[in-house]
Amino acid sequence: MRSIDTIQKMISTANKARLTGERIAFVPTMGALHEGHLTLVDEAKRRGDLVVMSIFVNALQFGPGEDFERYPRPLEEDARLAKERGVDILFTPPQAEMYSAPPVVTVNPGILAKEWEGSARPHHFEGVLTVVAKLFHIVQPDVAVFGQKDLQQAGIVRAMVRDLNFPIEVVMCPIVREPDGLAMSSRNRYLSPRDREVGLKLSKALFALRDAFNKGERRASALEAIGWRMLERVHGLTPRYLAAVNATTFQRVNLVSPGDAAVGAVRAGETRLLDNIIF
Ligand code: AMP
């Protein structure tokens, strides 16, 4: 595995690979790698000849008072995991390399960012799209691999690629969970045993929605009520949202069909947790 930390070097390496006809498969991450990230690498290896992973904790997508400073950055351990899993190039640009000055031009995510994570975290998706657009220009992938864990993010990236004509295929991989159902996340390291126990209720609530759907319930309000009952009045747990939505438009639906999603977010102690299922 080669490590690259300058934009110029990454661009020239990508140019060379493209000239020799190699297919570049790209996995953008913020590091603190876990099995969820590493299954994206597996998918990238199936779809490309040269697997590039980026690790960049993107200041632009964090709001004031969020966890940018304390976000975990175990770079040595990440490099070991990436190498073991078969990443060819690890791109780890410093903050000043990606933002030598605060960007004047950013990417507007539009209507898809209005609700759910978008309304909970103003400017979050603008920060995400801006860095993803920059990374796409630098890494020049043929295919980019994202996780369903951030379903709305994957949908918004797909929309950017379509609307701004990036010649890139966007692939989404299923959520990797802990044995008890908790969606893997770099932020799970923040959880105390008690936070983890209450945080687990989010995935349990989403699974309960899916079970009720599988038994025939189609009314979104009835399905959502099942989940809300499991999240309300739990000490240490603050539900943020739980809704049945169309998995492309992220508009709430009244009647749920296969392929729709349930998205949810809670705060367990001080940690925000995010999860979803596709019906
Ligand atoms: P992050 O490092 O949190 O920005 O995530 C980088 C990529 O990994 C994103 O496309 C995430 O959706 C994906 N990802 C994070 N956690 C998981 C998970 N548990 N299962 C699948 N993909 C994940």
PDB file of C-alpha atoms and ligand atoms in Angstrom:
ATOM      1  CA  MET A   1       0.000   0.000   0.000  1.00  0.00           C
ATOM      2  CA  ARG A   2       1.199   3.476  -0.868  1.00  0.00           C
ATOM      3  CA  SER A   3       0.395   6.481   1.312  1.00  0.00           C
ATOM      4  CA  ILE A   4      -0.087   9.852  -0.371  1.00  0.00           C
ATOM      5  CA  ASP A   5      -0.785  13.099   1.433  1.00  0.00           C
ATOM      6  CA  THR A   6      -0.558  15.782  -1.243  1.00  0.00           C
ATOM      7  CA  ILE A   7      -3.198  16.624  -3.835  1.00  0.00           C
ATOM      8  CA  GLN A   8      -0.623  16.997  -6.619  1.00  0.00           C
ATOM      9  CA  LYS A   9       0.834  13.529  -6.011  1.00  0.00           C
ATOM     10  CA  MET A  10      -2.652  11.979  -5.865  1.00  0.00           C
ATOM     11  CA  ILE A  11      -3.683  13.636  -9.143  1.00  0.00           C
ATOM     12  CA  SER A  12      -0.525  12.533 -10.962  1.00  0.00           C
ATOM     13  CA  THR A  13      -0.868   8.976  -9.614  1.00  0.00           C
ATOM     14  CA  ALA A  14      -4.520   8.839 -10.747  1.00  0.00           C
ATOM     15  CA  ASN A  15      -3.560  10.255 -14.167  1.00  0.00           C
ATOM     16  CA  LYS A  16      -0.922   7.560 -14.616  1.00  0.00           C
ATOM     17  CA  ALA A  17      -3.326   4.799 -13.590  1.00  0.00           C
ATOM     18  CA  ARG A  18      -5.945   6.058 -16.028  1.00  0.00           C
ATOM     19  CA  LEU A  19      -3.402   6.206 -18.870  1.00  0.00           C
ATOM     20  CA  THR A  20      -2.579   2.537 -18.366  1.00  0.00           C
ATOM     21  CA  GLY A  21      -6.297   1.704 -18.440  1.00  0.00           C
ATOM     22  CA  GLU A  22      -6.647   0.840 -14.751  1.00  0.00           C
ATOM     23  CA  ARG A  23     -10.132   1.212 -13.246  1.00  0.00           C
ATOM     24  CA  ILE A  24      -9.956   3.325 -10.087  1.00  0.00           C
ATOM     25  CA  ALA A  25     -12.353   2.366  -7.282  1.00  0.00           C
ATOM     26  CA  PHE A  26     -12.619   4.902  -4.477  1.00  0.00           C
ATOM     27  CA  VAL A  27     -13.711   4.608  -0.831  1.00  0.00           C
ATOM     28  CA  PRO A  28     -13.938   8.000   0.916  1.00  0.00           C
ATOM     29  CA  THR A  29     -13.868   7.859   4.724  1.00  0.00           C
ATOM     30  CA  MET A  30     -13.121   9.906   7.822  1.00  0.00           C
ATOM     31  CA  GLY A  31     -11.059   7.063   9.306  1.00  0.00           C
ATOM     32  CA  ALA A  32     -11.394   5.304  12.674  1.00  0.00           C
ATOM     33  CA  LEU A  33     -11.940   2.324  10.423  1.00  0.00           C
ATOM     34  CA  HIS A  34     -14.190  -0.586  11.319  1.00  0.00           C
ATOM     35  CA  GLU A  35     -15.651  -3.543   9.462  1.00  0.00           C
ATOM     36  CA  GLY A  36     -18.294  -1.282   7.835  1.00  0.00           C
ATOM     37  CA  HIS A  37     -15.569   0.696   6.056  1.00  0.00           C
ATOM     38  CA  LEU A  38     -13.636  -2.455   5.202  1.00  0.00           C
ATOM     39  CA  THR A  39     -16.575  -4.111   3.410  1.00  0.00           C
ATOM     40  CA  LEU A  40     -16.591  -1.043   1.143  1.00  0.00           C
ATOM     41  CA  VAL A  41     -12.968  -1.905   0.324  1.00  0.00           C
ATOM     42  CA  ASP A  42     -14.025  -5.474  -0.546  1.00  0.00           C
ATOM     43  CA  GLU A  43     -16.648  -4.066  -2.932  1.00  0.00           C
ATOM     44  CA  ALA A  44     -14.116  -1.613  -4.412  1.00  0.00           C
ATOM     45  CA  LYS A  45     -11.717  -4.493  -5.075  1.00  0.00           C
ATOM     46  CA  ARG A  46     -14.461  -6.355  -6.944  1.00  0.00           C
ATOM     47  CA  ARG A  47     -15.174  -3.304  -9.079  1.00  0.00           C
ATOM     48  CA  GLY A  48     -11.785  -1.787  -9.819  1.00  0.00           C
ATOM     49  CA  ASP A  49      -8.096  -2.493 -10.416  1.00  0.00           C
ATOM     50  CA  LEU A  50      -6.705   0.227  -8.169  1.00  0.00           C
ATOM     51  CA  VAL A  51      -8.408   0.785  -4.804  1.00  0.00           C
ATOM     52  CA  VAL A  52      -7.964   4.254  -3.332  1.00  0.00           C
ATOM     53  CA  MET A  53      -9.179   4.999   0.185  1.00  0.00           C
ATOM     54  CA  SER A  54      -9.176   8.529   1.547  1.00  0.00           C
ATOM     55  CA  ILE A  55      -9.095   9.369   5.226  1.00  0.00           C
ATOM     56  CA  PHE A  56     -10.004  12.978   5.818  1.00  0.00           C
ATOM     57  CA  VAL A  57     -11.943  14.403   8.757  1.00  0.00           C
ATOM     58  CA  ASN A  58     -13.684  17.136   6.841  1.00  0.00           C
ATOM     59  CA  ALA A  59     -14.049  20.249   9.017  1.00  0.00           C
ATOM     60  CA  LEU A  60     -16.568  21.698   6.544  1.00  0.00           C
ATOM     61  CA  GLN A  61     -19.232  19.106   7.362  1.00  0.00           C
ATOM     62  CA  PHE A  62     -19.133  19.622  11.147  1.00  0.00           C
ATOM     63  CA  GLY A  63     -21.301  22.271  12.779  1.00  0.00           C
ATOM     64  CA  PRO A  64     -20.239  24.525  15.653  1.00  0.00           C
ATOM     65  CA  GLY A  65     -20.252  22.531  18.896  1.00  0.00           C
ATOM     66  CA  GLU A  66     -20.041  19.189  17.069  1.00  0.00           C
ATOM     67  CA  ASP A  67     -17.246  16.680  17.565  1.00  0.00           C
ATOM     68  CA  PHE A  68     -14.703  17.771  14.905  1.00  0.00           C
ATOM     69  CA  GLU A  69     -11.848  18.265  17.389  1.00  0.00           C
ATOM     70  CA  ARG A  70     -12.425  15.062  19.312  1.00  0.00           C
ATOM     71  CA  TYR A  71     -13.299  12.889  16.303  1.00  0.00           C
ATOM     72  CA  PRO A  72     -11.054   9.770  16.620  1.00  0.00           C
ATOM     73  CA  ARG A  73      -7.926   9.809  14.407  1.00  0.00           C
ATOM     74  CA  PRO A  74      -6.079   6.507  14.963  1.00  0.00           C
ATOM     75  CA  LEU A  75      -4.090   6.901  11.726  1.00  0.00           C
ATOM     76  CA  GLU A  76      -1.476   4.168  12.291  1.00  0.00           C
ATOM     77  CA  GLU A  77      -4.081   1.566  13.154  1.00  0.00           C
ATOM     78  CA  ASP A  78      -6.197   2.691  10.164  1.00  0.00           C
ATOM     79  CA  ALA A  79      -3.230   2.341   7.806  1.00  0.00           C
ATOM     80  CA  ARG A  80      -2.633  -1.191   9.084  1.00  0.00           C
ATOM     81  CA  LEU A  81      -6.303  -2.178   8.599  1.00  0.00           C
ATOM     82  CA  ALA A  82      -6.453  -0.604   5.136  1.00  0.00           C
ATOM     83  CA  LYS A  83      -3.277  -2.353   4.034  1.00  0.00           C
ATOM     84  CA  GLU A  84      -4.405  -5.735   5.394  1.00  0.00           C
ATOM     85  CA  ARG A  85      -7.703  -5.411   3.538  1.00  0.00           C
ATOM     86  CA  GLY A  86      -6.034  -4.665   0.220  1.00  0.00           C
ATOM     87  CA  VAL A  87      -6.200  -0.887  -0.231  1.00  0.00           C
ATOM     88  CA  ASP A  88      -3.624   0.116  -2.872  1.00  0.00           C
ATOM     89  CA  ILE A  89      -3.412   3.828  -2.146  1.00  0.00           C
ATOM     90  CA  LEU A  90      -4.249   5.557   1.129  1.00  0.00           C
ATOM     91  CA  PHE A  91      -4.850   9.277   0.536  1.00  0.00           C
ATOM     92  CA  THR A  92      -4.575  11.269   3.778  1.00  0.00           C
ATOM     93  CA  PRO A  93      -4.395  14.974   2.952  1.00  0.00           C
ATOM     94  CA  PRO A  94      -3.930  17.378   5.877  1.00  0.00           C
ATOM     95  CA  GLN A  95      -6.666  19.953   6.497  1.00  0.00           C
ATOM     96  CA  ALA A  96      -4.502  22.785   5.073  1.00  0.00           C
ATOM     97  CA  GLU A  97      -3.921  20.787   1.886  1.00  0.00           C
ATOM     98  CA  MET A  98      -7.652  20.393   1.204  1.00  0.00           C
ATOM     99  CA  TYR A  99      -8.616  23.886   2.419  1.00  0.00           C
ATOM    100  CA  SER A 100      -5.657  26.191   1.893  1.00  0.00           C
ATOM    101  CA  ALA A 101      -8.272  28.954   2.256  1.00  0.00           C
ATOM    102  CA  PRO A 102     -11.925  28.665   3.316  1.00  0.00           C
ATOM    103  CA  PRO A 103     -13.827  27.708   0.126  1.00  0.00           C
ATOM    104  CA  VAL A 104     -15.713  30.515  -1.599  1.00  0.00           C
ATOM    105  CA  VAL A 105     -17.634  28.110  -3.843  1.00  0.00           C
ATOM    106  CA  THR A 106     -19.448  25.151  -2.291  1.00  0.00           C
ATOM    107  CA  VAL A 107     -21.930  22.563  -3.573  1.00  0.00           C
ATOM    108  CA  ASN A 108     -25.579  23.141  -2.693  1.00  0.00           C
ATOM    109  CA  PRO A 109     -27.360  19.850  -1.939  1.00  0.00           C
ATOM    110  CA  GLY A 110     -30.813  21.353  -2.561  1.00  0.00           C
ATOM    111  CA  ILE A 111     -34.113  19.794  -1.580  1.00  0.00           C
ATOM    112  CA  LEU A 112     -32.707  16.358  -0.654  1.00  0.00           C
ATOM    113  CA  ALA A 113     -30.926  17.903   2.320  1.00  0.00           C
ATOM    114  CA  LYS A 114     -34.007  19.636   3.712  1.00  0.00           C
ATOM    115  CA  GLU A 115     -35.044  16.995   6.184  1.00  0.00           C
ATOM    116  CA  TRP A 116     -33.660  14.402   8.611  1.00  0.00           C
ATOM    117  CA  GLU A 117     -29.852  14.720   8.850  1.00  0.00           C
ATOM    118  CA  GLY A 118     -30.094  17.886   6.763  1.00  0.00           C
ATOM    119  CA  SER A 119     -32.381  19.716   9.170  1.00  0.00           C
ATOM    120  CA  ALA A 120     -30.662  18.284  12.248  1.00  0.00           C
ATOM    121  CA  ARG A 121     -27.253  19.444  10.977  1.00  0.00           C
ATOM    122  CA  PRO A 122     -27.481  22.679   8.949  1.00  0.00           C
ATOM    123  CA  HIS A 123     -24.796  22.885   6.198  1.00  0.00           C
ATOM    124  CA  HIS A 124     -23.703  19.294   6.897  1.00  0.00           C
ATOM    125  CA  PHE A 125     -24.529  17.996   3.416  1.00  0.00           C
ATOM    126  CA  GLU A 126     -23.120  21.103   1.752  1.00  0.00           C
ATOM    127  CA  GLY A 127     -19.837  20.289   3.512  1.00  0.00           C
ATOM    128  CA  VAL A 128     -20.090  16.633   2.487  1.00  0.00           C
ATOM    129  CA  LEU A 129     -20.796  17.365  -1.185  1.00  0.00           C
ATOM    130  CA  THR A 130     -18.069  19.981  -1.382  1.00  0.00           C
ATOM    131  CA  VAL A 131     -15.409  17.607  -0.092  1.00  0.00           C
ATOM    132  CA  VAL A 132     -16.720  14.673  -2.147  1.00  0.00           C
ATOM    133  CA  ALA A 133     -16.622  16.817  -5.310  1.00  0.00           C
ATOM    134  CA  LYS A 134     -13.040  17.851  -4.498  1.00  0.00           C
ATOM    135  CA  LEU A 135     -12.019  14.243  -3.792  1.00  0.00           C
ATOM    136  CA  PHE A 136     -13.672  13.069  -7.023  1.00  0.00           C
ATOM    137  CA  HIS A 137     -11.616  15.591  -9.009  1.00  0.00           C
ATOM    138  CA  ILE A 138      -8.404  14.617  -7.233  1.00  0.00           C
ATOM    139  CA  VAL A 139      -8.829  10.814  -7.225  1.00  0.00           C
ATOM    140  CA  GLN A 140     -10.685  10.600 -10.589  1.00  0.00           C
ATOM    141  CA  PRO A 141     -12.421   7.312  -9.785  1.00  0.00           C
ATOM    142  CA  ASP A 142     -14.469   5.212 -12.199  1.00  0.00           C
ATOM    143  CA  VAL A 143     -16.512   3.937  -9.288  1.00  0.00           C
ATOM    144  CA  ALA A 144     -17.046   5.298  -5.767  1.00  0.00           C
ATOM    145  CA  VAL A 145     -18.325   3.117  -2.923  1.00  0.00           C
ATOM    146  CA  PHE A 146     -20.530   4.448  -0.108  1.00  0.00           C
ATOM    147  CA  GLY A 147     -22.351   2.776   2.793  1.00  0.00           C
ATOM    148  CA  GLN A 148     -26.090   2.533   3.379  1.00  0.00           C
ATOM    149  CA  LYS A 149     -25.284   3.542   6.968  1.00  0.00           C
ATOM    150  CA  ASP A 150     -25.469   7.122   5.653  1.00  0.00           C
ATOM    151  CA  LEU A 151     -28.392   6.530   3.312  1.00  0.00           C
ATOM    152  CA  GLN A 152     -29.298  10.178   2.815  1.00  0.00           C
ATOM    153  CA  GLN A 153     -25.655  11.026   2.125  1.00  0.00           C
ATOM    154  CA  ALA A 154     -25.403   8.281  -0.526  1.00  0.00           C
ATOM    155  CA  GLY A 155     -28.632   9.571  -2.127  1.00  0.00           C
ATOM    156  CA  ILE A 156     -27.372  13.143  -2.207  1.00  0.00           C
ATOM    157  CA  VAL A 157     -23.995  12.098  -3.662  1.00  0.00           C
ATOM    158  CA  ARG A 158     -25.861  10.129  -6.356  1.00  0.00           C
ATOM    159  CA  ALA A 159     -27.901  13.245  -7.159  1.00  0.00           C
ATOM    160  CA  MET A 160     -24.750  15.388  -7.404  1.00  0.00           C
ATOM    161  CA  VAL A 161     -23.089  12.864  -9.724  1.00  0.00           C
ATOM    162  CA  ARG A 162     -26.181  12.829 -11.933  1.00  0.00           C
ATOM    163  CA  ASP A 163     -26.899  16.560 -11.923  1.00  0.00           C
ATOM    164  CA  LEU A 164     -23.294  17.735 -12.300  1.00  0.00           C
ATOM    165  CA  ASN A 165     -22.307  14.951 -14.743  1.00  0.00           C
ATOM    166  CA  PHE A 166     -19.463  13.376 -12.822  1.00  0.00           C
ATOM    167  CA  PRO A 167     -18.460  10.335 -14.967  1.00  0.00           C
ATOM    168  CA  ILE A 168     -18.521   8.109 -11.886  1.00  0.00           C
ATOM    169  CA  GLU A 169     -20.607   5.116 -10.891  1.00  0.00           C
ATOM    170  CA  VAL A 170     -21.865   5.338  -7.304  1.00  0.00           C
ATOM    171  CA  VAL A 171     -22.306   2.047  -5.472  1.00  0.00           C
ATOM    172  CA  MET A 172     -23.967   1.585  -2.086  1.00  0.00           C
ATOM    173  CA  CYS A 173     -23.132  -1.323   0.281  1.00  0.00           C
ATOM    174  CA  PRO A 174     -25.386  -2.670   3.070  1.00  0.00           C
ATOM    175  CA  ILE A 175     -24.971  -1.664   6.720  1.00  0.00           C
ATOM    176  CA  VAL A 176     -22.545  -3.781   8.745  1.00  0.00           C
ATOM    177  CA  ARG A 177     -23.810  -4.333  12.298  1.00  0.00           C
ATOM    178  CA  GLU A 178     -22.454  -5.599  15.591  1.00  0.00           C
ATOM    179  CA  PRO A 179     -23.801  -9.057  16.570  1.00  0.00           C
ATOM    180  CA  ASP A 180     -26.533  -7.395  18.694  1.00  0.00           C
ATOM    181  CA  GLY A 181     -27.705  -5.211  15.791  1.00  0.00           C
ATOM    182  CA  LEU A 182     -26.003  -1.882  16.555  1.00  0.00           C
ATOM    183  CA  ALA A 183     -24.868  -0.289  13.288  1.00  0.00           C
ATOM    184  CA  MET A 184     -21.074  -0.002  13.292  1.00  0.00           C
ATOM    185  CA  SER A 185     -19.876   3.581  13.487  1.00  0.00           C
ATOM    186  CA  SER A 186     -16.647   5.394  14.296  1.00  0.00           C
ATOM    187  CA  ARG A 187     -18.656   7.288  16.919  1.00  0.00           C
ATOM    188  CA  ASN A 188     -19.536   4.071  18.783  1.00  0.00           C
ATOM    189  CA  ARG A 189     -16.152   4.458  20.520  1.00  0.00           C
ATOM    190  CA  TYR A 190     -17.644   7.389  22.429  1.00  0.00           C
ATOM    191  CA  LEU A 191     -20.373   5.236  23.985  1.00  0.00           C
ATOM    192  CA  SER A 192     -20.249   4.240  27.648  1.00  0.00           C
ATOM    193  CA  PRO A 193     -21.716   0.772  28.323  1.00  0.00           C
ATOM    194  CA  ARG A 194     -24.955   2.469  29.444  1.00  0.00           C
ATOM    195  CA  ASP A 195     -25.100   4.726  26.328  1.00  0.00           C
ATOM    196  CA  ARG A 196     -24.505   1.731  24.147  1.00  0.00           C
ATOM    197  CA  GLU A 197     -27.368  -0.150  25.799  1.00  0.00           C
ATOM    198  CA  VAL A 198     -29.858   2.689  25.240  1.00  0.00           C
ATOM    199  CA  GLY A 199     -28.428   3.481  21.783  1.00  0.00           C
ATOM    200  CA  LEU A 200     -29.164  -0.069  20.711  1.00  0.00           C
ATOM    201  CA  LYS A 201     -32.874   0.770  20.983  1.00  0.00           C
ATOM    202  CA  LEU A 202     -32.660   2.676  17.689  1.00  0.00           C
ATOM    203  CA  SER A 203     -31.789  -0.398  15.624  1.00  0.00           C
ATOM    204  CA  LYS A 204     -34.293  -2.472  17.641  1.00  0.00           C
ATOM    205  CA  ALA A 205     -37.016   0.091  16.842  1.00  0.00           C
ATOM    206  CA  LEU A 206     -36.126   0.002  13.133  1.00  0.00           C
ATOM    207  CA  PHE A 207     -36.190  -3.806  13.142  1.00  0.00           C
ATOM    208  CA  ALA A 208     -39.632  -3.676  14.808  1.00  0.00           C
ATOM    209  CA  LEU A 209     -40.872  -1.456  11.963  1.00  0.00           C
ATOM    210  CA  ARG A 210     -39.517  -3.919   9.438  1.00  0.00           C
ATOM    211  CA  ASP A 211     -41.157  -6.868  11.230  1.00  0.00           C
ATOM    212  CA  ALA A 212     -44.526  -5.096  11.252  1.00  0.00           C
ATOM    213  CA  PHE A 213     -44.126  -4.243   7.563  1.00  0.00           C
ATOM    214  CA  ASN A 214     -43.299  -7.884   6.808  1.00  0.00           C
ATOM    215  CA  LYS A 215     -46.494  -8.897   8.658  1.00  0.00           C
ATOM    216  CA  GLY A 216     -48.511  -6.650   6.354  1.00  0.00           C
ATOM    217  CA  GLU A 217     -48.716  -3.191   7.969  1.00  0.00           C
ATOM    218  CA  ARG A 218     -48.318  -0.532   5.274  1.00  0.00           C
ATOM    219  CA  ARG A 219     -49.419   2.676   7.034  1.00  0.00           C
ATOM    220  CA  ALA A 220     -46.330   4.785   7.757  1.00  0.00           C
ATOM    221  CA  SER A 221     -47.921   6.405  10.812  1.00  0.00           C
ATOM    222  CA  ALA A 222     -48.711   3.003  12.358  1.00  0.00           C
ATOM    223  CA  LEU A 223     -45.185   1.739  11.640  1.00  0.00           C
ATOM    224  CA  GLU A 224     -43.568   4.911  13.006  1.00  0.00           C
ATOM    225  CA  ALA A 225     -45.726   4.698  16.153  1.00  0.00           C
ATOM    226  CA  ILE A 226     -44.334   1.218  16.854  1.00  0.00           C
ATOM    227  CA  GLY A 227     -40.799   2.601  16.765  1.00  0.00           C
ATOM    228  CA  TRP A 228     -41.559   5.776  18.735  1.00  0.00           C
ATOM    229  CA  ARG A 229     -43.066   3.693  21.561  1.00  0.00           C
ATOM    230  CA  MET A 230     -39.703   1.930  21.913  1.00  0.00           C
ATOM    231  CA  LEU A 231     -37.678   5.157  21.930  1.00  0.00           C
ATOM    232  CA  GLU A 232     -39.793   7.358  24.171  1.00  0.00           C
ATOM    233  CA  ARG A 233     -39.314   7.698  27.911  1.00  0.00           C
ATOM    234  CA  VAL A 234     -35.980   5.831  27.930  1.00  0.00           C
ATOM    235  CA  HIS A 235     -33.633   7.463  30.422  1.00  0.00           C
ATOM    236  CA  GLY A 236     -30.513   8.790  28.653  1.00  0.00           C
ATOM    237  CA  LEU A 237     -32.035   8.478  25.171  1.00  0.00           C
ATOM    238  CA  THR A 238     -33.257  11.454  23.150  1.00  0.00           C
ATOM    239  CA  PRO A 239     -35.027  10.469  19.931  1.00  0.00           C
ATOM    240  CA  ARG A 240     -34.381  12.971  17.108  1.00  0.00           C
ATOM    241  CA  TYR A 241     -36.403  11.604  14.215  1.00  0.00           C
ATOM    242  CA  LEU A 242     -37.890   8.343  13.011  1.00  0.00           C
ATOM    243  CA  ALA A 243     -39.754   8.290   9.715  1.00  0.00           C
ATOM    244  CA  ALA A 244     -40.735   6.166   6.750  1.00  0.00           C
ATOM    245  CA  VAL A 245     -39.423   7.804   3.593  1.00  0.00           C
ATOM    246  CA  ASN A 246     -38.921   7.259  -0.101  1.00  0.00           C
ATOM    247  CA  ALA A 247     -35.274   6.106  -0.369  1.00  0.00           C
ATOM    248  CA  THR A 248     -34.568   8.376  -3.359  1.00  0.00           C
ATOM    249  CA  THR A 249     -36.456  11.585  -2.622  1.00  0.00           C
ATOM    250  CA  PHE A 250     -36.275  11.360   1.195  1.00  0.00           C
ATOM    251  CA  GLN A 251     -39.853  12.624   1.332  1.00  0.00           C
ATOM    252  CA  ARG A 252     -42.007  11.022   3.997  1.00  0.00           C
ATOM    253  CA  VAL A 253     -44.456   8.486   2.577  1.00  0.00           C
ATOM    254  CA  ASN A 254     -47.968   7.744   3.852  1.00  0.00           C
ATOM    255  CA  LEU A 255     -48.069   4.174   2.620  1.00  0.00           C
ATOM    256  CA  VAL A 256     -44.852   2.160   2.675  1.00  0.00           C
ATOM    257  CA  SER A 257     -43.771   0.066  -0.340  1.00  0.00           C
ATOM    258  CA  PRO A 258     -40.838  -2.322  -0.729  1.00  0.00           C
ATOM    259  CA  GLY A 259     -37.708  -0.243  -1.402  1.00  0.00           C
ATOM    260  CA  ASP A 260     -38.808   2.594   0.889  1.00  0.00           C
ATOM    261  CA  ALA A 261     -36.691   3.227   3.982  1.00  0.00           C
ATOM    262  CA  ALA A 262     -37.107   4.001   7.658  1.00  0.00           C
ATOM    263  CA  VAL A 263     -34.540   6.529   8.858  1.00  0.00           C
ATOM    264  CA  GLY A 264     -33.819   7.329  12.473  1.00  0.00           C
ATOM    265  CA  ALA A 265     -31.481   9.290  14.710  1.00  0.00           C
ATOM    266  CA  VAL A 266     -31.154   9.471  18.491  1.00  0.00           C
ATOM    267  CA  ARG A 267     -28.823  10.923  21.052  1.00  0.00           C
ATOM    268  CA  ALA A 268     -27.506   8.327  23.505  1.00  0.00           C
ATOM    269  CA  GLY A 269     -25.903  10.297  26.312  1.00  0.00           C
ATOM    270  CA  GLU A 270     -23.861  12.870  24.373  1.00  0.00           C
ATOM    271  CA  THR A 271     -23.441  10.764  21.222  1.00  0.00           C
ATOM    272  CA  ARG A 272     -25.586  11.072  18.095  1.00  0.00           C
ATOM    273  CA  LEU A 273     -26.435   7.755  16.501  1.00  0.00           C
ATOM    274  CA  LEU A 274     -27.849   7.245  13.059  1.00  0.00           C
ATOM    275  CA  ASP A 275     -29.427   4.174  11.490  1.00  0.00           C
ATOM    276  CA  ASN A 276     -31.892   3.051   8.825  1.00  0.00           C
ATOM    277  CA  ILE A 277     -33.456   0.002   7.215  1.00  0.00           C
ATOM    278  CA  ILE A 278     -34.806  -0.542   3.727  1.00  0.00           C
ATOM    279  CA  PHE A 279     -38.215  -2.270   3.638  1.00  0.00           C
TER     280      PHE A 279
HETATM  281  P1  AMP B   1     -17.383   7.839   7.599  1.00  0.00           P
HETATM  282  O1  AMP B   1     -15.963   7.456   7.861  1.00  0.00           O
HETATM  283  O2  AMP B   1     -18.267   7.750   8.779  1.00  0.00           O
HETATM  284  O3  AMP B   1     -17.504   9.136   6.829  1.00  0.00           O
HETATM  285  O4  AMP B   1     -17.925   6.717   6.609  1.00  0.00           O
HETATM  286  C1  AMP B   1     -17.275   6.440   5.393  1.00  0.00           C
HETATM  287  C2  AMP B   1     -18.124   5.513   4.574  1.00  0.00           C
HETATM  288  O5  AMP B   1     -18.310   4.295   5.294  1.00  0.00           O
HETATM  289  C3  AMP B   1     -19.516   6.077   4.299  1.00  0.00           C
HETATM  290  O6  AMP B   1     -19.890   5.763   2.966  1.00  0.00           O
HETATM  291  C4  AMP B   1     -20.366   5.350   5.302  1.00  0.00           C
HETATM  292  O7  AMP B   1     -21.717   5.234   4.919  1.00  0.00           O
HETATM  293  C5  AMP B   1     -19.691   4.004   5.339  1.00  0.00           C
HETATM  294  N1  AMP B   1     -20.035   3.295   6.585  1.00  0.00           N
HETATM  295  C6  AMP B   1     -19.880   3.754   7.850  1.00  0.00           C
HETATM  296  N2  AMP B   1     -20.349   2.860   8.746  1.00  0.00           N
HETATM  297  C7  AMP B   1     -20.821   1.812   8.015  1.00  0.00           C
HETATM  298  C8  AMP B   1     -21.447   0.571   8.351  1.00  0.00           C
HETATM  299  N3  AMP B   1     -21.701   0.225   9.616  1.00  0.00           N
HETATM  300  N4  AMP B   1     -21.799  -0.263   7.342  1.00  0.00           N
HETATM  301  C9  AMP B   1     -21.568   0.103   6.048  1.00  0.00           C
HETATM  302  N5  AMP B   1     -20.986   1.237   5.668  1.00  0.00           N
HETATM  303  C10 AMP B   1     -20.610   2.089   6.634  1.00  0.00           C
END
